Amino acid sequence: MVKPMYDVKKGYELAKEFYARYGIDVDSAIKTVDETPISMHCWQGDDVGGTEIKEDKSLTGGIQTTGNYPGKAQNGEQLRQDISEALKYIPGKIKINIHANYIEADTYIERDSIKPEHYDKWVDFAVENGMGLDFNPTYFAHPLSTDKGTLSCADENIRSFWVRHGIACRRIGEYFAKKTGFPCVINHWTPDGDKEFPVDALSPRMRLKKSYDEIFEATKDVENVIDGIESKVFGIGAESYTVGSHEFCMGYVMKANKDHIIATLDNGHYHPTETVSNKLSGIFTFSDSVLLHVTRAIRWDSDHVVGLEDETKAIFEELVRMGKLDKTYVATDFFDASINRIAAWVIGIRNTRKAMLAALLQPNDKMKQLELEGDVTARLAYKEEFKAAPFALVWDYYCEQTNKGVGLQWLSEVQKYEKEVLSKR
Ligand code: RNT
Ligand code: ZN
């Protein structure tokens, strides 16, 4: 890699001195950041297309990738090659997160008949790299996923088909955990909803509850799998009503009262004035854990690449200040097809980890103390002061230490890969 543009070590020493004045231990912050896993979503690499053997691979369910940047991965091999390229520039512990439609079999396998061995190439990849493997049922992009719904469908044949899919996925999750040695986090998201507000809003929700109950009951022997239940405010084509609303999903998780069933909060899934950062303490009052889908919503659930913006930082500040970072499963979920897809991963996941570091490099105990004493003036002074603290110098040092590229060093490498590999696809 090209030489650093400045003396990174010197910058780190200076920053260390700055933070020490506030009693902040830079090295322990680096250690925490490095050891906190981020689950890297595979679907940024191919616009959520998947690797099922079928004609129509169009994306449905009210989510969309926009853009047509050349070089998208065409199969599992290419996708893993691209993930490996991105991982060269992403520091810290990573898990790989795949969807059921990233199956690799010789023929089309129906979603309710998928088996662990259909994912062995992903398992081998994870094991070779010492990483955990997370999973997601794919309740969308399928002829039986229509505006009639999936797990909430009134047609019993369709509903039970998707229940069987959920069951198969939990068994596959257990297999992943066994093979990799890391627990498998599964996220359940259904696109079910209505363009208009339904006359009967309750029945679909009762059926969704019944479906989740059936999935968990049928697989209650499954071990080392954690299940996130993801809510959403609306999707394209289902603007008025979402069966798995926030209240529904939170209600389901709390009522289930099982360690492995937790809420998934995707920060693209709320009204613009609602923030995930502000919801976390409410969730943790009643639940021991949470699954995060870190994304960036522009006006809607647009799934832009994660930015180092206020809400991203606020989410990690909340987790650090509550002492819940190690109780949180952090996963990324965005899909931008308008830029180099490897750069999208690198920018978004680096930003996620950078926000984590920025949150750890704050006088959190001091600010809590000031708040307790009612010194709200000093609290604001500290908060504002640390927005411009030199955490980037610590970040650069961390990237150098882990050999993941300081600053924009990764960019020319990714451009080279685009020229040598992506442009030839
Ligand atoms: C959709 C949800 C869901 C998906 C992935 C592909 O709005 O965020 O998590 O993005 O499962
Ligand atoms: Zn999501």
Short mmCIF file of C-alpha atoms and ligand atoms in Angstrom, two decimals:
data_model
loop_
_atom_site.label_atom_id
_atom_site.label_comp_id
_atom_site.label_asym_id
_atom_site.label_seq_id
_atom_site.Cartn_x
_atom_site.Cartn_y
_atom_site.Cartn_z
CA MET A 1 0.00 0.00 0.00
CA VAL A 2 1.13 3.60 -0.60
CA LYS A 3 3.05 5.44 2.12
CA PRO A 4 1.11 7.43 4.73
CA MET A 5 0.93 11.14 4.13
CA TYR A 6 1.92 12.03 7.66
CA ASP A 7 3.44 10.66 10.82
CA VAL A 8 0.51 8.63 12.10
CA LYS A 9 2.29 7.57 15.27
CA LYS A 10 2.98 11.19 16.16
CA GLY A 11 -0.68 12.05 15.64
CA TYR A 12 -1.68 9.17 17.88
CA GLU A 13 0.71 10.27 20.64
CA LEU A 14 -0.73 13.79 20.53
CA ALA A 15 -4.29 12.52 20.60
CA LYS A 16 -3.43 10.21 23.47
CA GLU A 17 -2.18 13.22 25.40
CA PHE A 18 -5.35 15.16 24.59
CA TYR A 19 -7.64 12.36 25.75
CA ALA A 20 -5.58 11.58 28.86
CA ARG A 21 -6.42 15.07 30.15
CA TYR A 22 -10.03 13.86 30.36
CA GLY A 23 -9.12 10.46 31.77
CA ILE A 24 -9.87 8.66 28.52
CA ASP A 25 -7.82 5.56 27.74
CA VAL A 26 -7.24 5.55 24.00
CA ASP A 27 -5.76 2.06 23.87
CA SER A 28 -8.65 0.44 25.66
CA ALA A 29 -11.05 2.24 23.28
CA ILE A 30 -9.11 0.81 20.32
CA LYS A 31 -9.28 -2.66 21.84
CA THR A 32 -13.06 -2.49 22.30
CA VAL A 33 -13.58 -1.16 18.80
CA ASP A 34 -11.41 -3.89 17.34
CA GLU A 35 -13.16 -6.71 19.19
CA THR A 36 -16.77 -5.64 18.63
CA PRO A 37 -18.11 -7.69 15.71
CA ILE A 38 -19.87 -6.06 12.80
CA SER A 39 -21.98 -8.34 10.63
CA MET A 40 -21.17 -7.43 7.04
CA HIS A 41 -24.19 -7.88 4.74
CA CYS A 42 -23.29 -9.75 1.56
CA TRP A 43 -26.11 -8.16 -0.44
CA GLN A 44 -24.35 -4.85 -1.12
CA GLY A 45 -22.22 -6.82 -3.59
CA ASP A 46 -25.00 -7.76 -6.02
CA ASP A 47 -27.91 -5.43 -5.31
CA VAL A 48 -29.75 -8.08 -3.23
CA GLY A 49 -30.00 -10.26 -6.36
CA GLY A 50 -28.98 -13.54 -4.75
CA THR A 51 -27.67 -16.71 -6.36
CA GLU A 52 -30.77 -18.85 -6.79
CA ILE A 53 -31.05 -20.59 -10.14
CA LYS A 54 -34.13 -18.90 -11.58
CA GLU A 55 -35.12 -16.61 -14.44
CA ASP A 56 -36.73 -13.75 -12.59
CA LYS A 57 -34.42 -12.33 -9.96
CA SER A 58 -36.15 -8.99 -9.61
CA LEU A 59 -36.25 -7.48 -6.16
CA THR A 60 -39.67 -7.13 -4.53
CA GLY A 61 -41.02 -6.39 -1.09
CA GLY A 62 -40.92 -2.61 -1.28
CA ILE A 63 -37.14 -2.34 -1.17
CA GLN A 64 -35.06 -1.09 -4.07
CA THR A 65 -31.51 -0.75 -5.26
CA THR A 66 -31.01 2.12 -7.65
CA GLY A 67 -28.10 2.60 -10.02
CA ASN A 68 -26.33 0.47 -12.56
CA TYR A 69 -22.65 0.76 -11.70
CA PRO A 70 -20.70 -1.83 -13.69
CA GLY A 71 -18.96 -4.86 -12.18
CA LYS A 72 -21.64 -6.36 -9.97
CA ALA A 73 -20.92 -9.89 -8.68
CA GLN A 74 -22.62 -12.49 -10.89
CA ASN A 75 -22.27 -15.54 -8.66
CA GLY A 76 -21.16 -16.70 -5.23
CA GLU A 77 -17.49 -16.97 -6.17
CA GLN A 78 -17.37 -13.38 -7.38
CA LEU A 79 -19.30 -12.16 -4.38
CA ARG A 80 -16.87 -13.80 -1.97
CA GLN A 81 -13.94 -12.46 -3.99
CA ASP A 82 -15.40 -8.95 -3.68
CA ILE A 83 -16.05 -9.37 0.04
CA SER A 84 -12.42 -10.47 0.48
CA GLU A 85 -11.27 -7.37 -1.40
CA ALA A 86 -13.40 -5.10 0.82
CA LEU A 87 -12.15 -6.86 3.95
CA LYS A 88 -8.59 -5.76 3.13
CA TYR A 89 -9.64 -2.24 4.08
CA ILE A 90 -12.09 -2.88 6.92
CA PRO A 91 -10.49 -3.14 10.36
CA GLY A 92 -11.90 -5.10 13.30
CA LYS A 93 -13.85 -8.27 13.86
CA ILE A 94 -16.29 -9.14 11.07
CA LYS A 95 -19.04 -11.70 10.61
CA ILE A 96 -20.58 -12.39 7.21
CA ASN A 97 -24.31 -12.00 6.83
CA ILE A 98 -26.10 -13.85 4.04
CA HIS A 99 -29.70 -14.23 2.96
CA ALA A 100 -31.43 -17.52 2.10
CA ASN A 101 -31.44 -16.49 -1.56
CA TYR A 102 -27.63 -16.73 -1.59
CA ILE A 103 -28.02 -20.48 -1.87
CA GLU A 104 -25.57 -22.36 -4.09
CA ALA A 105 -27.07 -25.55 -5.47
CA ASP A 106 -27.02 -27.22 -8.88
CA THR A 107 -30.71 -26.64 -9.47
CA TYR A 108 -33.41 -24.36 -8.12
CA ILE A 109 -34.30 -25.39 -4.58
CA GLU A 110 -37.67 -24.21 -3.31
CA ARG A 111 -37.40 -21.89 -0.33
CA ASP A 112 -39.14 -24.30 2.00
CA SER A 113 -36.73 -27.10 1.09
CA ILE A 114 -33.37 -25.41 1.58
CA LYS A 115 -30.79 -27.40 3.53
CA PRO A 116 -27.62 -26.52 5.44
CA GLU A 117 -25.34 -28.11 2.84
CA HIS A 118 -26.62 -25.70 0.18
CA TYR A 119 -24.63 -23.02 1.98
CA ASP A 120 -21.39 -24.94 2.47
CA LYS A 121 -19.40 -22.60 0.23
CA TRP A 122 -20.29 -19.74 2.58
CA VAL A 123 -19.52 -21.91 5.59
CA ASP A 124 -16.10 -22.82 4.18
CA PHE A 125 -15.41 -19.16 3.40
CA ALA A 126 -16.35 -18.10 6.94
CA VAL A 127 -14.31 -20.88 8.55
CA GLU A 128 -11.25 -20.17 6.39
CA ASN A 129 -11.36 -16.56 7.51
CA GLY A 130 -12.16 -17.30 11.15
CA MET A 131 -15.46 -15.45 10.90
CA GLY A 132 -18.98 -16.11 12.12
CA LEU A 133 -21.85 -16.50 9.66
CA ASP A 134 -25.25 -14.85 10.12
CA PHE A 135 -28.44 -15.65 8.22
CA ASN A 136 -31.75 -14.24 6.99
CA PRO A 137 -34.87 -15.93 5.68
CA THR A 138 -35.79 -14.36 2.34
CA TYR A 139 -39.51 -13.64 2.57
CA PHE A 140 -39.39 -11.54 -0.65
CA ALA A 141 -38.38 -11.79 -4.33
CA HIS A 142 -40.47 -14.92 -4.86
CA PRO A 143 -43.75 -15.72 -6.69
CA LEU A 144 -45.44 -16.48 -3.35
CA SER A 145 -44.39 -13.12 -1.91
CA THR A 146 -47.06 -10.77 -3.24
CA ASP A 147 -49.30 -8.04 -1.90
CA LYS A 148 -51.27 -10.83 -0.20
CA GLY A 149 -48.43 -11.19 2.26
CA THR A 150 -46.12 -13.99 3.38
CA LEU A 151 -46.15 -15.03 7.04
CA SER A 152 -49.35 -13.01 7.48
CA CYS A 153 -51.12 -14.31 4.38
CA ALA A 154 -54.75 -15.36 4.75
CA ASP A 155 -54.16 -18.19 2.26
CA GLU A 156 -53.08 -21.06 4.46
CA ASN A 157 -51.00 -22.70 1.71
CA ILE A 158 -48.94 -19.56 1.27
CA ARG A 159 -48.61 -18.82 4.98
CA SER A 160 -47.48 -22.35 5.81
CA PHE A 161 -45.00 -22.30 2.92
CA TRP A 162 -43.28 -19.30 4.52
CA VAL A 163 -43.46 -20.87 7.98
CA ARG A 164 -41.58 -23.86 6.54
CA HIS A 165 -39.03 -21.42 5.11
CA GLY A 166 -38.53 -19.82 8.54
CA ILE A 167 -38.13 -23.26 10.12
CA ALA A 168 -35.56 -24.32 7.52
CA CYS A 169 -33.62 -21.11 8.12
CA ARG A 170 -33.38 -21.65 11.88
CA ARG A 171 -31.99 -25.15 11.28
CA ILE A 172 -29.46 -23.73 8.84
CA GLY A 173 -28.53 -21.10 11.42
CA GLU A 174 -27.80 -23.80 13.95
CA TYR A 175 -25.56 -25.53 11.40
CA PHE A 176 -23.68 -22.26 10.77
CA ALA A 177 -23.11 -21.84 14.51
CA LYS A 178 -21.84 -25.37 14.84
CA LYS A 179 -19.48 -25.10 11.89
CA THR A 180 -18.07 -21.65 12.62
CA GLY A 181 -18.03 -21.75 16.41
CA PHE A 182 -19.86 -18.41 16.59
CA PRO A 183 -23.58 -18.00 17.39
CA CYS A 184 -25.66 -17.32 14.29
CA VAL A 185 -27.81 -14.21 14.30
CA ILE A 186 -30.92 -14.58 12.15
CA ASN A 187 -33.02 -11.60 11.14
CA HIS A 188 -36.68 -12.03 10.25
CA TRP A 189 -38.08 -9.28 8.07
CA THR A 190 -41.33 -9.66 6.18
CA PRO A 191 -42.50 -7.13 3.59
CA ASP A 192 -46.20 -7.76 4.35
CA GLY A 193 -48.36 -4.68 4.14
CA ASP A 194 -50.99 -2.77 2.21
CA LYS A 195 -51.04 0.18 -0.16
CA GLU A 196 -54.27 1.35 1.47
CA PHE A 197 -55.19 1.10 5.11
CA PRO A 198 -56.95 -2.25 5.50
CA VAL A 199 -60.42 -2.65 6.92
CA ASP A 200 -59.15 -5.49 9.04
CA ALA A 201 -55.73 -4.54 10.36
CA LEU A 202 -55.79 -7.01 13.22
CA SER A 203 -56.13 -10.38 11.46
CA PRO A 204 -52.88 -10.14 9.44
CA ARG A 205 -51.05 -9.29 12.66
CA MET A 206 -52.62 -12.22 14.47
CA ARG A 207 -51.50 -14.48 11.61
CA LEU A 208 -47.96 -13.06 11.66
CA LYS A 209 -47.81 -13.76 15.39
CA LYS A 210 -49.08 -17.28 14.81
CA SER A 211 -46.45 -17.86 12.12
CA TYR A 212 -43.56 -16.73 14.30
CA ASP A 213 -44.95 -18.87 17.13
CA GLU A 214 -45.05 -21.88 14.82
CA ILE A 215 -41.51 -21.28 13.53
CA PHE A 216 -40.09 -21.04 17.06
CA GLU A 217 -42.16 -23.92 18.43
CA ALA A 218 -41.09 -26.27 15.63
CA THR A 219 -37.42 -25.42 16.18
CA LYS A 220 -37.28 -25.09 19.94
CA ASP A 221 -34.40 -27.59 20.07
CA VAL A 222 -32.23 -25.27 17.94
CA GLU A 223 -29.23 -23.89 19.82
CA ASN A 224 -26.83 -20.98 19.38
CA VAL A 225 -29.19 -19.02 17.16
CA ILE A 226 -30.42 -15.52 17.96
CA ASP A 227 -33.54 -14.25 16.21
CA GLY A 228 -34.10 -10.57 15.48
CA ILE A 229 -37.63 -9.47 14.59
CA GLU A 230 -37.40 -6.43 12.33
CA SER A 231 -40.13 -3.82 12.10
CA LYS A 232 -40.73 -1.16 9.50
CA VAL A 233 -42.88 1.91 9.04
CA PHE A 234 -43.61 1.41 5.32
CA GLY A 235 -42.29 0.03 2.05
CA ILE A 236 -42.85 1.04 -1.56
CA GLY A 237 -46.29 -0.21 -2.54
CA ALA A 238 -47.29 -0.75 1.09
CA GLU A 239 -47.33 2.86 2.21
CA SER A 240 -50.37 2.75 4.48
CA TYR A 241 -49.91 -0.36 6.55
CA THR A 242 -47.07 -2.68 7.57
CA VAL A 243 -48.06 -5.86 9.37
CA GLY A 244 -44.73 -6.04 11.23
CA SER A 245 -44.91 -2.52 12.62
CA HIS A 246 -42.66 -1.33 15.45
CA GLU A 247 -45.38 -1.92 18.06
CA PHE A 248 -46.09 -5.38 16.69
CA CYS A 249 -42.46 -6.49 16.63
CA MET A 250 -41.59 -4.96 19.97
CA GLY A 251 -44.72 -6.51 21.46
CA TYR A 252 -43.82 -9.89 20.02
CA VAL A 253 -40.28 -9.80 21.41
CA MET A 254 -41.30 -8.65 24.86
CA LYS A 255 -44.18 -11.10 25.18
CA ALA A 256 -42.05 -14.00 23.90
CA ASN A 257 -39.65 -13.26 26.75
CA LYS A 258 -37.00 -15.60 25.40
CA ASP A 259 -33.30 -14.78 25.38
CA HIS A 260 -32.88 -15.63 21.71
CA ILE A 261 -35.78 -13.48 20.46
CA ILE A 262 -34.76 -9.83 20.22
CA ALA A 263 -35.83 -6.66 18.46
CA THR A 264 -34.12 -5.56 15.26
CA LEU A 265 -33.93 -1.81 14.84
CA ASP A 266 -33.10 -0.60 11.33
CA ASN A 267 -32.51 3.13 11.34
CA GLY A 268 -34.16 3.49 7.94
CA HIS A 269 -37.43 2.10 9.25
CA TYR A 270 -38.96 4.96 11.21
CA HIS A 271 -40.65 8.27 10.65
CA PRO A 272 -38.03 10.94 9.97
CA THR A 273 -38.40 12.56 13.39
CA GLU A 274 -38.04 9.24 15.22
CA THR A 275 -34.52 8.01 15.85
CA VAL A 276 -33.16 4.60 16.74
CA SER A 277 -30.66 6.26 19.10
CA ASN A 278 -33.60 7.51 21.14
CA LYS A 279 -35.32 4.11 21.18
CA LEU A 280 -32.43 2.03 22.49
CA SER A 281 -32.77 2.85 26.17
CA GLY A 282 -36.47 1.98 26.05
CA ILE A 283 -35.69 -1.39 24.51
CA PHE A 284 -32.89 -2.14 26.96
CA THR A 285 -35.18 -1.39 29.89
CA PHE A 286 -37.06 -4.57 29.04
CA SER A 287 -34.67 -6.61 26.89
CA ASP A 288 -31.08 -7.75 27.34
CA SER A 289 -30.05 -7.43 23.75
CA VAL A 290 -30.82 -5.84 20.40
CA LEU A 291 -29.93 -6.32 16.75
CA LEU A 292 -29.09 -3.20 14.78
CA HIS A 293 -29.35 -2.69 11.05
CA VAL A 294 -27.10 0.27 10.45
CA THR A 295 -28.00 2.15 7.30
CA ARG A 296 -28.64 5.69 6.03
CA ALA A 297 -32.11 6.78 5.08
CA ILE A 298 -32.51 9.71 2.76
CA ARG A 299 -36.18 10.79 2.91
CA TRP A 300 -37.26 7.14 2.97
CA ASP A 301 -35.73 3.73 3.58
CA SER A 302 -33.34 4.40 0.73
CA ASP A 303 -30.52 2.28 2.16
CA HIS A 304 -27.76 4.70 1.27
CA VAL A 305 -24.22 3.81 2.38
CA VAL A 306 -23.76 4.48 6.12
CA GLY A 307 -22.36 7.96 6.71
CA LEU A 308 -20.47 9.28 9.69
CA GLU A 309 -23.40 11.47 10.51
CA ASP A 310 -25.13 12.61 13.65
CA GLU A 311 -27.53 9.68 13.99
CA THR A 312 -24.84 7.05 13.32
CA LYS A 313 -22.72 8.63 16.03
CA ALA A 314 -25.69 9.03 18.39
CA ILE A 315 -26.54 5.32 18.13
CA PHE A 316 -23.08 4.30 19.31
CA GLU A 317 -22.95 7.04 21.93
CA GLU A 318 -26.13 5.62 23.42
CA LEU A 319 -24.81 2.06 23.39
CA VAL A 320 -21.49 3.05 24.96
CA ARG A 321 -23.08 5.30 27.58
CA MET A 322 -25.57 2.59 28.59
CA GLY A 323 -22.76 0.03 28.73
CA LYS A 324 -24.65 -2.06 26.16
CA LEU A 325 -22.23 -2.19 23.24
CA ASP A 326 -21.31 -5.78 24.06
CA LYS A 327 -25.00 -6.72 24.28
CA THR A 328 -25.73 -5.37 20.82
CA TYR A 329 -25.48 -7.26 17.56
CA VAL A 330 -24.29 -4.71 15.03
CA ALA A 331 -25.11 -5.47 11.40
CA THR A 332 -24.99 -3.28 8.33
CA ASP A 333 -27.85 -3.12 5.83
CA PHE A 334 -27.55 -0.88 2.78
CA PHE A 335 -27.46 -1.36 -0.96
CA ASP A 336 -26.19 1.28 -3.35
CA ALA A 337 -25.80 0.28 -6.99
CA SER A 338 -24.76 3.74 -8.16
CA ILE A 339 -21.15 3.54 -6.96
CA ASN A 340 -18.40 0.94 -6.84
CA ARG A 341 -19.98 -1.71 -4.61
CA ILE A 342 -16.74 -2.60 -2.83
CA ALA A 343 -16.16 1.06 -2.00
CA ALA A 344 -19.72 1.15 -0.65
CA TRP A 345 -18.90 -1.64 1.81
CA VAL A 346 -15.58 -0.06 2.79
CA ILE A 347 -17.04 3.41 3.34
CA GLY A 348 -20.15 2.20 5.17
CA ILE A 349 -18.53 -0.34 7.47
CA ARG A 350 -15.53 1.86 8.22
CA ASN A 351 -17.97 4.62 9.16
CA THR A 352 -19.89 2.27 11.42
CA ARG A 353 -16.72 1.36 13.27
CA LYS A 354 -15.50 4.95 13.26
CA ALA A 355 -18.72 6.05 14.98
CA MET A 356 -18.09 3.35 17.58
CA LEU A 357 -14.61 4.72 18.23
CA ALA A 358 -15.82 8.33 18.43
CA ALA A 359 -18.37 7.28 21.05
CA LEU A 360 -15.77 5.50 23.15
CA LEU A 361 -13.42 8.49 23.04
CA GLN A 362 -15.67 10.72 25.08
CA PRO A 363 -15.72 11.65 28.77
CA ASN A 364 -18.92 9.64 29.23
CA ASP A 365 -18.56 9.10 32.99
CA LYS A 366 -17.79 12.75 33.54
CA MET A 367 -20.84 13.84 31.53
CA LYS A 368 -23.06 11.41 33.41
CA GLN A 369 -21.81 12.83 36.68
CA LEU A 370 -22.48 16.39 35.55
CA GLU A 371 -25.99 15.40 34.52
CA LEU A 372 -26.62 13.79 37.88
CA GLU A 373 -25.47 16.93 39.63
CA GLY A 374 -27.81 18.97 37.46
CA ASP A 375 -24.99 20.91 35.84
CA VAL A 376 -26.63 21.04 32.43
CA THR A 377 -24.43 23.92 31.29
CA ALA A 378 -21.24 21.95 31.73
CA ARG A 379 -22.92 18.91 30.19
CA LEU A 380 -23.57 20.84 26.99
CA ALA A 381 -20.07 22.34 27.03
CA TYR A 382 -18.50 18.87 27.21
CA LYS A 383 -20.80 17.40 24.59
CA GLU A 384 -20.01 20.15 22.12
CA GLU A 385 -16.30 20.21 22.84
CA PHE A 386 -15.93 16.55 21.99
CA LYS A 387 -17.57 16.89 18.61
CA ALA A 388 -14.28 18.33 17.39
CA ALA A 389 -11.96 16.12 19.42
CA PRO A 390 -9.09 14.50 17.47
CA PHE A 391 -10.52 10.98 17.25
CA ALA A 392 -9.55 10.76 13.56
CA LEU A 393 -5.89 10.61 14.61
CA VAL A 394 -6.68 7.58 16.75
CA TRP A 395 -8.68 6.05 13.89
CA ASP A 396 -5.75 6.49 11.48
CA TYR A 397 -3.40 4.88 13.96
CA TYR A 398 -5.79 1.94 14.43
CA CYS A 399 -6.06 1.46 10.66
CA GLU A 400 -2.30 1.57 10.33
CA GLN A 401 -1.79 -0.92 13.16
CA THR A 402 -4.27 -3.33 11.60
CA ASN A 403 -2.82 -2.72 8.13
CA LYS A 404 -6.19 -1.73 6.65
CA GLY A 405 -5.09 1.52 5.04
CA VAL A 406 -4.79 4.99 6.54
CA GLY A 407 -7.16 7.68 5.28
CA LEU A 408 -7.97 7.18 1.62
CA GLN A 409 -5.19 4.72 0.87
CA TRP A 410 -7.83 2.08 0.21
CA LEU A 411 -9.38 4.09 -2.62
CA SER A 412 -6.63 3.63 -5.20
CA GLU A 413 -6.53 -0.09 -4.34
CA VAL A 414 -10.26 -0.47 -4.90
CA GLN A 415 -9.95 1.49 -8.14
CA LYS A 416 -7.20 -0.86 -9.24
CA TYR A 417 -9.46 -3.84 -8.45
CA GLU A 418 -12.23 -2.23 -10.46
CA LYS A 419 -9.93 -1.92 -13.44
CA GLU A 420 -8.38 -5.36 -13.17
CA VAL A 421 -11.35 -7.44 -12.01
CA LEU A 422 -14.72 -5.71 -12.02
CA SER A 423 -14.46 -4.13 -15.46
CA LYS A 424 -13.83 -7.55 -17.02
CA ARG A 425 -17.11 -9.08 -15.79
C1 RNT B 1 -35.88 -4.16 4.47
C2 RNT B 1 -35.11 -4.58 5.67
C3 RNT B 1 -34.33 -5.85 5.50
C4 RNT B 1 -33.60 -5.96 4.18
C5 RNT B 1 -32.61 -7.09 4.08
C6 RNT B 1 -32.19 -7.33 2.68
O1 RNT B 1 -36.44 -2.92 4.60
O2 RNT B 1 -34.28 -3.56 6.08
O3 RNT B 1 -33.46 -5.98 6.57
O4 RNT B 1 -32.94 -4.77 3.87
O5 RNT B 1 -33.12 -8.20 4.68
ZN ZN B 2 -32.91 -3.96 7.65
#
